[in-house]
Coordinates of C-alpha atoms in Angstrom, one line a residue:
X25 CA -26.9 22.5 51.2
X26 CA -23.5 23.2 49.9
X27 CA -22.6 19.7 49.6
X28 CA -25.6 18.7 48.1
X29 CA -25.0 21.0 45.2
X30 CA -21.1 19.5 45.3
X31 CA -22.7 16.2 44.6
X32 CA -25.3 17.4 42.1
X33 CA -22.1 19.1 40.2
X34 CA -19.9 16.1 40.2
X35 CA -22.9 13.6 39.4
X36 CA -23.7 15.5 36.3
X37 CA -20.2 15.1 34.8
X38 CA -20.1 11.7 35.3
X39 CA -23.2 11.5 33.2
X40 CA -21.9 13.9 30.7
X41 CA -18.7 11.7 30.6
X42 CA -20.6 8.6 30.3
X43 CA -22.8 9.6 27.9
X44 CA -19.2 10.9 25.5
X45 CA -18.1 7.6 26.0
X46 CA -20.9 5.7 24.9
X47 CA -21.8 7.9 21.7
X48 CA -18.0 8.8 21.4
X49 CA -16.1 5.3 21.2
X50 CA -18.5 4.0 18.5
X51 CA -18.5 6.6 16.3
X52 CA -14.7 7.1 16.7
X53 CA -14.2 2.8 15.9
X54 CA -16.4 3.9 12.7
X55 CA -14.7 7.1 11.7
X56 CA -11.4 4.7 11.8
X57 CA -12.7 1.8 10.1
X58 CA -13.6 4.3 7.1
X59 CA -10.2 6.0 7.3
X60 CA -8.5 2.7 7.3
X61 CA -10.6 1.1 4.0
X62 CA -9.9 4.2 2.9
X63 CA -6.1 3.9 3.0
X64 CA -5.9 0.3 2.2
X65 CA -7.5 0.8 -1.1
X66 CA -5.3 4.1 -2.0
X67 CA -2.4 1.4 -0.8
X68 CA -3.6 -1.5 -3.6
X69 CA -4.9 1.1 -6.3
X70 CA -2.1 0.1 -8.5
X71 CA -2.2 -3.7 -8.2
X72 CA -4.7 -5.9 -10.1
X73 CA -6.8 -8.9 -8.2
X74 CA -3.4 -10.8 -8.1
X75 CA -1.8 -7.8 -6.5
X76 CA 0.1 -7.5 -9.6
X77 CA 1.6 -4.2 -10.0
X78 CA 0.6 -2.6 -13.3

């Protein structure tokens, strides 16, 4: 019985783990993405659409 409950244990954090990863990496790539538009457009706030400085 002991190792049954072993298994049960280790099973469920390989779903909790693979459930993180699948709901983690996206959202993490998106919370980037944003942070990096973000940047880029404090970065070019100065320049107009030549990329003229003003």
């Amino acid at each position: 019985m002991k190792d049954l409950d072993l298994f049960f244990a280790a099973f469920g954090v390989l779903v909790i783990l693979a459930v993180l990863m699948f709901v983690g990496v996206p959202l993490y790539q998106q919370l980037t993405a944003s942070i990096n538009a973000v940047m880029q457009t404090v970065n070019h706030a100065g320049e107009d659409r030549a990329g003229r400085v003003r």
